Structures are given as structure tokens and as C-alpha cells.
Coordinates of C-alpha atoms and ligand atoms in Angstrom, one line a residue:
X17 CA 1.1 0.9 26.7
X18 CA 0.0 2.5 23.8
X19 CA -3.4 2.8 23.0
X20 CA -4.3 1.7 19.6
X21 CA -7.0 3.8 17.6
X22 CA -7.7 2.5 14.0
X23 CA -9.9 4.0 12.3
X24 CA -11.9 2.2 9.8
X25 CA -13.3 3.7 6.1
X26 CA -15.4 0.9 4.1
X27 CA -15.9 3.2 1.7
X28 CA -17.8 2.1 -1.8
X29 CA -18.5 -1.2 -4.2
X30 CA -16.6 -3.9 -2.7
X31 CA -15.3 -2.0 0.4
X32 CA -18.9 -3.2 1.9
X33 CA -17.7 -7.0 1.7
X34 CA -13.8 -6.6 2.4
X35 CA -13.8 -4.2 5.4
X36 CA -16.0 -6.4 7.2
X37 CA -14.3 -9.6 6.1
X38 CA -11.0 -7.9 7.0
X39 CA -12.3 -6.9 10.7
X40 CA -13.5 -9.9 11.8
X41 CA -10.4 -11.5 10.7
X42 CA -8.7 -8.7 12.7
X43 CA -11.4 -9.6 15.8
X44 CA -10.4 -13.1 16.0
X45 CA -7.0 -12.4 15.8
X46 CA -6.5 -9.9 18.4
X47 CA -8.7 -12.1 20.2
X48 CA -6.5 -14.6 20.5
X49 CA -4.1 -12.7 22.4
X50 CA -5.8 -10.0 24.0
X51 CA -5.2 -7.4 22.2
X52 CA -7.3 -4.3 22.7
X53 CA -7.7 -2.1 20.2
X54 CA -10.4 0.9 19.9
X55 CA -11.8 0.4 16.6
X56 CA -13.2 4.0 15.0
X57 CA -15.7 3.9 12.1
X58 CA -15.6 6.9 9.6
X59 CA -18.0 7.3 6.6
X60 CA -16.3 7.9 3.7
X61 CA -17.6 7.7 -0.2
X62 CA -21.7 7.4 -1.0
X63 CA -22.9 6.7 2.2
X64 CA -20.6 9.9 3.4
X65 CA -22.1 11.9 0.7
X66 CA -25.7 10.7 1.7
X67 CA -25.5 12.2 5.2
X68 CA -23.4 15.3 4.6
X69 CA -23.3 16.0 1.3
X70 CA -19.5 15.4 0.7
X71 CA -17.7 11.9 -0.1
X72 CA -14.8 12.3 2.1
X73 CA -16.6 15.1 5.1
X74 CA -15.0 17.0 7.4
X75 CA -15.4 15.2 10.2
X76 CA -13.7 12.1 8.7
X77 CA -10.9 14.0 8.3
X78 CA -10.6 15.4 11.7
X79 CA -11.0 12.0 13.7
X80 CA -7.9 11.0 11.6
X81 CA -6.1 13.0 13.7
X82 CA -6.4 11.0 16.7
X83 CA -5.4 7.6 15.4
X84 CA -2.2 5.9 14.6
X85 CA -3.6 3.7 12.1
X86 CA -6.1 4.0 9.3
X87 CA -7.7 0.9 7.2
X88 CA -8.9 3.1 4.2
X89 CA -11.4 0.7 1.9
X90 CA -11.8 2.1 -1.9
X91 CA -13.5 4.8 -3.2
X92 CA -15.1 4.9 -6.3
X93 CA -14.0 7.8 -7.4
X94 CA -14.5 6.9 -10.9
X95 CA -17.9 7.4 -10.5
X96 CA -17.3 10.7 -9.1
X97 CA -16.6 14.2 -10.8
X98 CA -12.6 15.1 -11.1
X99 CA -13.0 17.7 -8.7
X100 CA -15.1 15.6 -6.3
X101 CA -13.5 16.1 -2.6
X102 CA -12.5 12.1 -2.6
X103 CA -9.5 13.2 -4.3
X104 CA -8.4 14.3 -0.6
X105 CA -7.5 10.3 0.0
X106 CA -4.3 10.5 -1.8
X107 CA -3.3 14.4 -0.1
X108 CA -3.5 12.6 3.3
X109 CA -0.4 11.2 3.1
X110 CA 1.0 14.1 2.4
X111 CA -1.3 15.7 5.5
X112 CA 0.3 12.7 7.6
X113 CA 3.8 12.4 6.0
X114 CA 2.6 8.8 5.4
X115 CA 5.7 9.4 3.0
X116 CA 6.2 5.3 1.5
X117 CA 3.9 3.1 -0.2
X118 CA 5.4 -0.5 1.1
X119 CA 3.9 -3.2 -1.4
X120 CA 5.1 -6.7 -1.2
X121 CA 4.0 -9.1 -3.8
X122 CA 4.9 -13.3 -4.1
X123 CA 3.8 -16.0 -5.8
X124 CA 2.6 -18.9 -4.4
X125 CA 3.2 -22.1 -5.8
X126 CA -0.8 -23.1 -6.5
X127 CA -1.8 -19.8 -8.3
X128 CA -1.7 -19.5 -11.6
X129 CA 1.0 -16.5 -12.1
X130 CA 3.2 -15.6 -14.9
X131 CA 6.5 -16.6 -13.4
X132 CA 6.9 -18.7 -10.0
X133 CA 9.5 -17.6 -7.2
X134 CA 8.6 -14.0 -7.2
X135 CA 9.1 -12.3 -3.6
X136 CA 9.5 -8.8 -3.9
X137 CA 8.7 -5.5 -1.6
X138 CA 8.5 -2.1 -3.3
X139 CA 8.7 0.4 -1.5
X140 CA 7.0 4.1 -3.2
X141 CA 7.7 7.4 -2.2
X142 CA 4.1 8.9 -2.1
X143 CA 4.5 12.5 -0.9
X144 CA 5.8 14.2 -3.6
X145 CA 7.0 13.5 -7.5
X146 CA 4.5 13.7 -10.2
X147 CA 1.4 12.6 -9.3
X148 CA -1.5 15.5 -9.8
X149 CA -3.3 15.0 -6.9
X150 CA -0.6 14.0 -4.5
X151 CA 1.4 17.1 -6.3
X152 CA -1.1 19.6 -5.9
X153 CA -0.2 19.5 -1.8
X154 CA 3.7 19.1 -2.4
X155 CA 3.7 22.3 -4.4
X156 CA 3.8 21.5 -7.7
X157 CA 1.1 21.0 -9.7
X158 CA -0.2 20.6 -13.8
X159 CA -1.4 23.7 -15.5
X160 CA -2.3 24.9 -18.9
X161 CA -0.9 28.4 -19.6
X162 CA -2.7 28.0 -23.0
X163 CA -5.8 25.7 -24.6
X164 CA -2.1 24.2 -26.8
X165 CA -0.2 23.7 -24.2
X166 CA -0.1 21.4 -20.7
X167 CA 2.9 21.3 -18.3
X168 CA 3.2 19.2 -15.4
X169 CA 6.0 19.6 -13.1
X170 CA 7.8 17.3 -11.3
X171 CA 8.9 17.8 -7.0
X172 CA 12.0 15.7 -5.6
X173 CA 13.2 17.0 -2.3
X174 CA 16.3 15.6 -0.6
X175 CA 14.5 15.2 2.4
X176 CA 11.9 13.0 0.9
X177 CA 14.4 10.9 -1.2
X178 CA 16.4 10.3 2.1
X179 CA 13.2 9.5 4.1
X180 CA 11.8 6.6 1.5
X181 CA 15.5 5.1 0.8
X182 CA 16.4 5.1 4.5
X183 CA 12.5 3.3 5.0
X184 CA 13.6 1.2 1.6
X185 CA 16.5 0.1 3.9
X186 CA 15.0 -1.0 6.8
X187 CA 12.7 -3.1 5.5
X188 CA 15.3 -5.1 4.1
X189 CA 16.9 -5.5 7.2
X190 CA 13.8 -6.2 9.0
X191 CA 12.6 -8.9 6.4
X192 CA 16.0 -10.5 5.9
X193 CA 16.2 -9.2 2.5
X194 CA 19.5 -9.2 0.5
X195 CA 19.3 -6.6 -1.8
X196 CA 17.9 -2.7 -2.1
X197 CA 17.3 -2.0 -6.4
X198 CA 16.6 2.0 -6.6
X199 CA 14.3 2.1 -10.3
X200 CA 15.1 6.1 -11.9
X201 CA 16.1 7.6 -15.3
X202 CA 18.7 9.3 -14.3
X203 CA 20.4 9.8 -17.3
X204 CA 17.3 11.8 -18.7
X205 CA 15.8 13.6 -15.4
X206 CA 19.4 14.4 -14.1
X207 CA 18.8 16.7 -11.3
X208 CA 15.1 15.3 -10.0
X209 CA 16.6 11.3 -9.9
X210 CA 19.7 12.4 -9.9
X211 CA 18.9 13.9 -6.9
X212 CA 17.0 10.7 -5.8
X213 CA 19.6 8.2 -6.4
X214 CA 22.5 10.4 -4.9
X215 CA 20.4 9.7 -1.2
X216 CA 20.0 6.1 -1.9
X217 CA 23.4 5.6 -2.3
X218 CA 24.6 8.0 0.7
X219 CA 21.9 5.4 2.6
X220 CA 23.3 2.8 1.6
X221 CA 26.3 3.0 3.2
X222 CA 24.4 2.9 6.6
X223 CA 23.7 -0.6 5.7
X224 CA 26.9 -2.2 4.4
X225 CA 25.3 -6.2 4.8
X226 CA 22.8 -4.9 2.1
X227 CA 23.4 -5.1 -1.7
X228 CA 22.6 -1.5 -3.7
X229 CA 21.9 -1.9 -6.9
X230 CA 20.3 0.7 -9.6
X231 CA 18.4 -0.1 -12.4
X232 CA 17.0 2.2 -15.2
X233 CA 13.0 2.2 -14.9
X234 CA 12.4 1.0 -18.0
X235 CA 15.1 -2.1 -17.6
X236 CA 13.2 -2.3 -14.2
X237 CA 10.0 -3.2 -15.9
X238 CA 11.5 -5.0 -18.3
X239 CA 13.1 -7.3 -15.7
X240 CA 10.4 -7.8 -13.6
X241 CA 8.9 -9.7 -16.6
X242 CA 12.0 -11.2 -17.9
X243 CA 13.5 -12.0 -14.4
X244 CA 11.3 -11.0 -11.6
X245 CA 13.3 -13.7 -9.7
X246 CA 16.5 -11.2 -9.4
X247 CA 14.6 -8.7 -7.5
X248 CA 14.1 -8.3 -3.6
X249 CA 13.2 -4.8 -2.1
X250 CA 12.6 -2.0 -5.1
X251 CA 13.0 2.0 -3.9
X252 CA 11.2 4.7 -6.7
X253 CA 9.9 7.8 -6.9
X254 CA 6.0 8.1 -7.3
X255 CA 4.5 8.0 -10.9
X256 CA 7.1 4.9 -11.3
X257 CA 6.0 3.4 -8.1
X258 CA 2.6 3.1 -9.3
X259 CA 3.1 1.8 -12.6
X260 CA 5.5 -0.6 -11.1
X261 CA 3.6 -2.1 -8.5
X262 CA 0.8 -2.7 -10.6
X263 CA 3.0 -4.5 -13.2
X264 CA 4.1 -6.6 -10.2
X265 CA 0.4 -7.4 -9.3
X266 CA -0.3 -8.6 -13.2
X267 CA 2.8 -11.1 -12.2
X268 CA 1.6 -12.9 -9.5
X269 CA -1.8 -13.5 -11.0
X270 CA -4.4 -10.9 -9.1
X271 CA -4.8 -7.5 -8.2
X272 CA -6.7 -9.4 -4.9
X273 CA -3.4 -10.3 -4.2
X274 CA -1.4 -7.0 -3.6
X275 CA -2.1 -5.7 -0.3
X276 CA -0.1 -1.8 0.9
X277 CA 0.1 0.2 3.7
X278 CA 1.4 3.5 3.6
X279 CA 3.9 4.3 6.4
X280 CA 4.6 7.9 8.2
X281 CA 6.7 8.8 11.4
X282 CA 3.8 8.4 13.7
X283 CA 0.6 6.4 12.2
X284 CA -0.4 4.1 8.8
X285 CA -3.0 3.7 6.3
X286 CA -3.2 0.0 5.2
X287 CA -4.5 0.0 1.6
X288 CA -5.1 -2.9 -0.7
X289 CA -4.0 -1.8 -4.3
X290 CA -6.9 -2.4 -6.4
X291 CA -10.1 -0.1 -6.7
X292 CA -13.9 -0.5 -5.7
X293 CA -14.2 -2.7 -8.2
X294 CA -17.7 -1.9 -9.2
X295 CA -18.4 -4.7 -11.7
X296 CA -18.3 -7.3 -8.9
X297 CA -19.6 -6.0 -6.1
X298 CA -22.3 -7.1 -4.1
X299 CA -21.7 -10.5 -5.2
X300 CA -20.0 -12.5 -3.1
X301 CA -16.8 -12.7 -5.4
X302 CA -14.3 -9.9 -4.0
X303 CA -10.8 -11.4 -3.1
X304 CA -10.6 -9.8 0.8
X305 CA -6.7 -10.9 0.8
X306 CA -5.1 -7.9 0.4
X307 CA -6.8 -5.9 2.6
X308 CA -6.8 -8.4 4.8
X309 CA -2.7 -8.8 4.7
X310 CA -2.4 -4.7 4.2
X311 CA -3.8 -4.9 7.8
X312 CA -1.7 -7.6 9.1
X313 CA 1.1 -5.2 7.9
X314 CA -0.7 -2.2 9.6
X315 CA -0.3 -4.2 13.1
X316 CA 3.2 -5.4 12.5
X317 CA 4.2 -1.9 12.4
X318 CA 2.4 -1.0 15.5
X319 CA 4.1 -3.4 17.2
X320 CA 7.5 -2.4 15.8
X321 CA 6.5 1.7 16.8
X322 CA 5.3 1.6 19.4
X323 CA 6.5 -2.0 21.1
X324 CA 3.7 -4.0 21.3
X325 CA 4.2 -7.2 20.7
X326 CA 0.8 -8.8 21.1
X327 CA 0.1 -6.5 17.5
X328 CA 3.1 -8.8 16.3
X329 CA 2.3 -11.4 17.0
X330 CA -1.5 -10.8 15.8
X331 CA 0.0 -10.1 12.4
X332 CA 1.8 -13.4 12.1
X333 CA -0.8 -15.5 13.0
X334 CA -3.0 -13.7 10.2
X335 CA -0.5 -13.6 7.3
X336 CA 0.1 -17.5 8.3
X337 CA -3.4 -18.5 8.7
X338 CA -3.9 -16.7 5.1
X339 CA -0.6 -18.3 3.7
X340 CA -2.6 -21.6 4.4
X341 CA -5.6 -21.2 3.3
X342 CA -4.7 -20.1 -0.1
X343 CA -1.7 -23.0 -0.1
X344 CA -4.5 -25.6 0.6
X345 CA -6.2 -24.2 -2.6
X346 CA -9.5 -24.7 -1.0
X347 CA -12.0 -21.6 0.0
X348 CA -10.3 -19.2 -2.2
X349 CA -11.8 -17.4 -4.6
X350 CA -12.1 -17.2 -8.3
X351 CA -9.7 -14.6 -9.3
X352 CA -7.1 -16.7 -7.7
X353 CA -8.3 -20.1 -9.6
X354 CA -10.6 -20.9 -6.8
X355 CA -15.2 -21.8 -6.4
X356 CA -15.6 -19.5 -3.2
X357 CA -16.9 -16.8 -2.0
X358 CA -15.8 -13.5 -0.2
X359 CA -17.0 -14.8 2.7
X360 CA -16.4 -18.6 2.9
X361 CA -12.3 -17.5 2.3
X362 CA -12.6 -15.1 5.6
X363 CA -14.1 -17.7 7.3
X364 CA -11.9 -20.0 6.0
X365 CA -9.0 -17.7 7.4
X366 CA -10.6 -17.3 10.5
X367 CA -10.9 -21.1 11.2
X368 CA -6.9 -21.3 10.5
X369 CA -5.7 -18.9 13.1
X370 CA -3.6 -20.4 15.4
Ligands
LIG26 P1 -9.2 2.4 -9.3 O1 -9.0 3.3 -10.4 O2 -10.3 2.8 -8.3 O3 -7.9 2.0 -8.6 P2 -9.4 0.3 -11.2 O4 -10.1 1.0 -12.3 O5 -7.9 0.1 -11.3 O6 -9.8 1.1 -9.8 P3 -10.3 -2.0 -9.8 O7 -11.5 -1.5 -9.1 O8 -9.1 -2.1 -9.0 O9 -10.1 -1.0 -11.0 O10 -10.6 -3.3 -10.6 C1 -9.8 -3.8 -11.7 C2 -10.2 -5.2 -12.1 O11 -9.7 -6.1 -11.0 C3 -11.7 -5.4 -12.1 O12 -12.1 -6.3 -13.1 C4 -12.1 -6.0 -10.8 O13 -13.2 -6.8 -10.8 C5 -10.8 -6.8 -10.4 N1 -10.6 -6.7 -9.0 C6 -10.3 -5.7 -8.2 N2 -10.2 -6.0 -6.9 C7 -10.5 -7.3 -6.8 C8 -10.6 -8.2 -5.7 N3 -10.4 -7.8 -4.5 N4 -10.9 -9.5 -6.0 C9 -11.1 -9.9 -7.3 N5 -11.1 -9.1 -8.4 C10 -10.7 -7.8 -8.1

């Protein structure tokens, strides 16, 4: 069997309550089942810096190299200079061809959300388009040729359209999913979505039980607000990836509630999609869902990889257990419309695994 290495980055603000609220969710989980797994923990962000000078050292990086799985807290790079070396989070996909950004959001029934019966996957390419920092390793980049003038180029490579709409594909299958929507603006970037579209179509016809659809980005957003019911799995390029999938967090009530995990041919970084939220941290009041579920998504794709169904079955019982506890309204917290705490939910979670 394979061994599992994950390594673990708390990183800064409310990393310090969720990555040890999402671990010993993780503990009793795997627990459960017997499931080994050699946790590795990196320092990454201030407490990096404190010992070596550098938010995101060296030898962070080069212990990444012997793991298949990565659960990456927030940084708060906000707080940090532009050109501070924590901007090297977003190039290690690219580093690892951790190529799509796999987001599911729904709604649950006792959350306050702007529209009920939303159930929706994007899925973001995250190793190329126009991003600056993600750019900057694909080979484009932004420059100023002149103190008047700014120009920021765009990069869409067949091979990366291919990879994301062929991943888009098989998560629908995999989930039972109905219908692949590829968001672009073709009709203004012809050659870079053109491009991009042309491979999710030729994918498409791999899967013939799946609907195709396309959708102009800006109808896209549109519709997820108007009629976020109609969509299932969403495929797009970068920039409108990340604008998208935090629209679809706004629609189900929380950022707290929008876990991701970036997936590559041979390991994954599970994510949760908001920030280091410094202006509640240290208080007790984090949501630890999504990194919690981005980690339940880490170990259902090691199972999938690299066959091990214990990791599975670990990941069910935690996006069930969590399914519960936030049904049962009780021991949730109060982004979410709930009185508790960061760490009465885990616990909560914890006490529900079956
Ligand atoms: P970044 O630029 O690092 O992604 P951001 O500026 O988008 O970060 P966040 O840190 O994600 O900001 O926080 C945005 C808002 O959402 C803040 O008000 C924060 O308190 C809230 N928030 C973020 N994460 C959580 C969470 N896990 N639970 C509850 N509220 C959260």
C-alpha cells in the first residue's frame, strides 16, 4: 500500500485554530478505521519567518516534495510586502501541476443563503491564464513598458485546457452529476477561450451520458444569482474561476462554507477558500468547515489514486458527520447563524463520526 505523507502548513490568524480543529477531526477519523497516515508539519507564514527569516523557507518547500498531499492553512499575505516570498503558495501548483481548483458549494436547508437548492462543483484551471502570480511561472507575466502604460498578458495552452475539462469531466461522472457548463467569452478572447472551449467540447465527446453546455462568463454570473439551481459542475479558466467561486460562496451564506483542494497527477493541496481572516482570530469564532471538508476531499482522492479505500471511507464518515452537525443547527458557529465556537463545532463533529 501506499504510504500517505501529508504535510501540514497552519500558517497565520485563524490557521492556528482550523489546522488543529481540522487534524483532530482527521485523527478520529482515520482512527476509526485504521488508517495510517504520516502526518508532516511545515512552518509556513510568521512563525516561518521568526526562525528563518522567510514566510514560506526553503525547507518547506523541499519536504513538499515527498508528500502526496498538502493541507495548506492561510497566509496573511496581506500583511506582508507584494514581493514577500509567500507569494510562492499560489506558484506551487504550478511547481506540482496541481493544475484544477475543484470547489463544491451547496446550501443547506437551515442556513440562511440567498437561494435554497444550490449544489454546484467548479472546477478552475490554476496553472496558467491571467493570474500575476500564478502567471509569472507559466510564462507570462504583467509589465509596464512605460510609467502610462500596463499590460498583462494572458497564457491558454491546449494541454492545460484539455487537462482541467477532462478533470471537469470526471468529477461529474464520479459525483453523479448531469451536466458539465464551460463559463468563457469567447466571442471577445477568440483564440485564448476559443482555444479553451474547443478542448471542452472535443472532451466531451468522451463522455456522451454527460450534458455540455457553454455559457458566456458574464451570463454565468448572472445565472448563478438568478438561477444557481440550473447549474451542476462549472469548467473556467483562472481569473474567472476565482471570481466565480467566490460569488458562489456569497450564495450559500459563508465564505466558512467553501472548502477546495487543488488536484495534480500525483499529489493535492486541500485549501479552504477564504483568507487568514485576521479580524477574528484568536477568538474562538473561525468556521473550521471548509478546511475541514477541503480535507475530507484531500482523502477521497487518495483513495481514488492510489486505491485505498480506508482514505474513502475516512472521507465519508467526515463530510457526513459534518453534514449533521450543521443540519442539527446546533454547535455551529456564528457566521452560519449559529452561538458556538471553533472548537465546540469540531468537537461537535468529532462526537458524530460514525
Ligand atoms: P485573502 O485575501 O487572504 O484571501 P480576504 O481578504 O479575502 O483574504 P478573508 O480572510 O477570507 O479575507 O476574510 C473575509 C471575511 O470573511 C472576514 O470578515 C472574515 O472574518 C470572514 N471569514 C473568513 N474565513 C472565515 C471563517 N472560517 N469563519 C468565519 N468567518 C470567516
Amino acid at each position: 500500500m501506499q504510504d500517505i505523507r501529508i504535510a501540514v502548513l497552519e500558517g497565520d490568524d485563524v490557521g492556528k485554530e482550523i489546522i488543529p480543529a481540522t487534524l483532530s477531526v482527521l485523527y478520529a477519523a482515520c482512527k476509526l478505521v485504521n488508517l495510517n497516515i504520516t502526518w508532516i508539519d511545515l512552518l509556513m507564514g510568521v512563525d516561518a519567518h521568526n526562525k528563518y527569516g522567510d514566510t514560506f523557507p526553503k525547507e518547506t518547500e523541499e519536504k513538499l516534495n515527498n508528500v502526496i498531499g498538502i493541507i495548506a492553512g492561510p497566509i496573511g499575505h496581506n500583511t506582508y510586502p507584494r514581493n514577500d516570498p509567500s507569494w510562492r503558495i499560489p506558484p506551487l501548483r504550478k511547481k506540482f501541476e496541481m493544475f484544477a481548483s475543484v470547489k463544491p458549494i451547496h446550501s443547506y436547508k437551515n442556513i440562511e443563503s440567498y437561494k435554497k437548492d444550490i449544489d454546484i462543483i467548479f472546477v478552475r484551471e490554476v496553472t496558467e491564464g491571467l493570474l500575476s502570480s500564478e502567471t509569472i511561472v507559466a510564462g507570462s507575466a504583467e509589465y509596464r513598458p512605460n510609467d502610462e502604460i500596463t499590460i498583462s498578458s494572458r497564457v491558454i495552452t491546449r494541454k492545460g485546457a484539455n487537462r482541467v475539462a477532462k478533470e471537469a469531466f470526471k468529477i461529474a461522472k464520479y459525483y453523479d452529476r448531469k451536466k458539465v457548463t464551460a463559463a468563457h467569452k469567447e466571442p471577445v478572447y477568440r483564440l485564448s477561450c476559443g482555444m479553451f472551449i474547443e478542448e471542452c467540447r472535443k472532451v466531451s465527446l468522451d463522455f456522451p451520458n454527460i450534458i455540455y453546455d457553454e455559457k458566456l462568463i458574464d451570463t454565468t454570473a448572472m445565472h448563478l444569482v438568478t438561477s444557481p439551481e440550473d447549474f451542476d459542475v462549472v469548467v473556467t479558466t483562472n481569473q474567472f474561476g476565482d471570481i466565480l467561486t467566490d460569488l458562489g460562496a456569497g450564495l450559500v451564506g459563508s465564505l466558512g462554507l467553501a472548502p477546495g483542494l487543488c488536484i495534480g497527477e500525483d499529489k493535492a493541496m486541500a485549501q479552504a477558500t477564504h483568507g487568514s481572516a485576521p479580524d477574528i482570530a484568536g477568538r474562538d469564532i473561525a468556521n473550521p468547515y471548509a478546511l475541514i471538508v477541503s480535507s475530507a476531499m484531500l482523502l477521497d482522492w487518495i483513495g481514488n489514486k492510489f486505491n485505498i479505500d480506508k482514505a474513502n471511507i475516512v472521507a465519508k464518515k467526515i463530510k457526513q458527520s459534518v453534514d449533521t452537525v450543521i443540519e442539527s443547527g446546533i454547535n455551529i458557529t456564528k457566521d452560519i447563524g449559529g452561538t458556538s465556537g471553533t472548537k465546540a463545532m469540531t468537537k461537535a463533529i468529532i462526537d458524530n463520526l460514525k
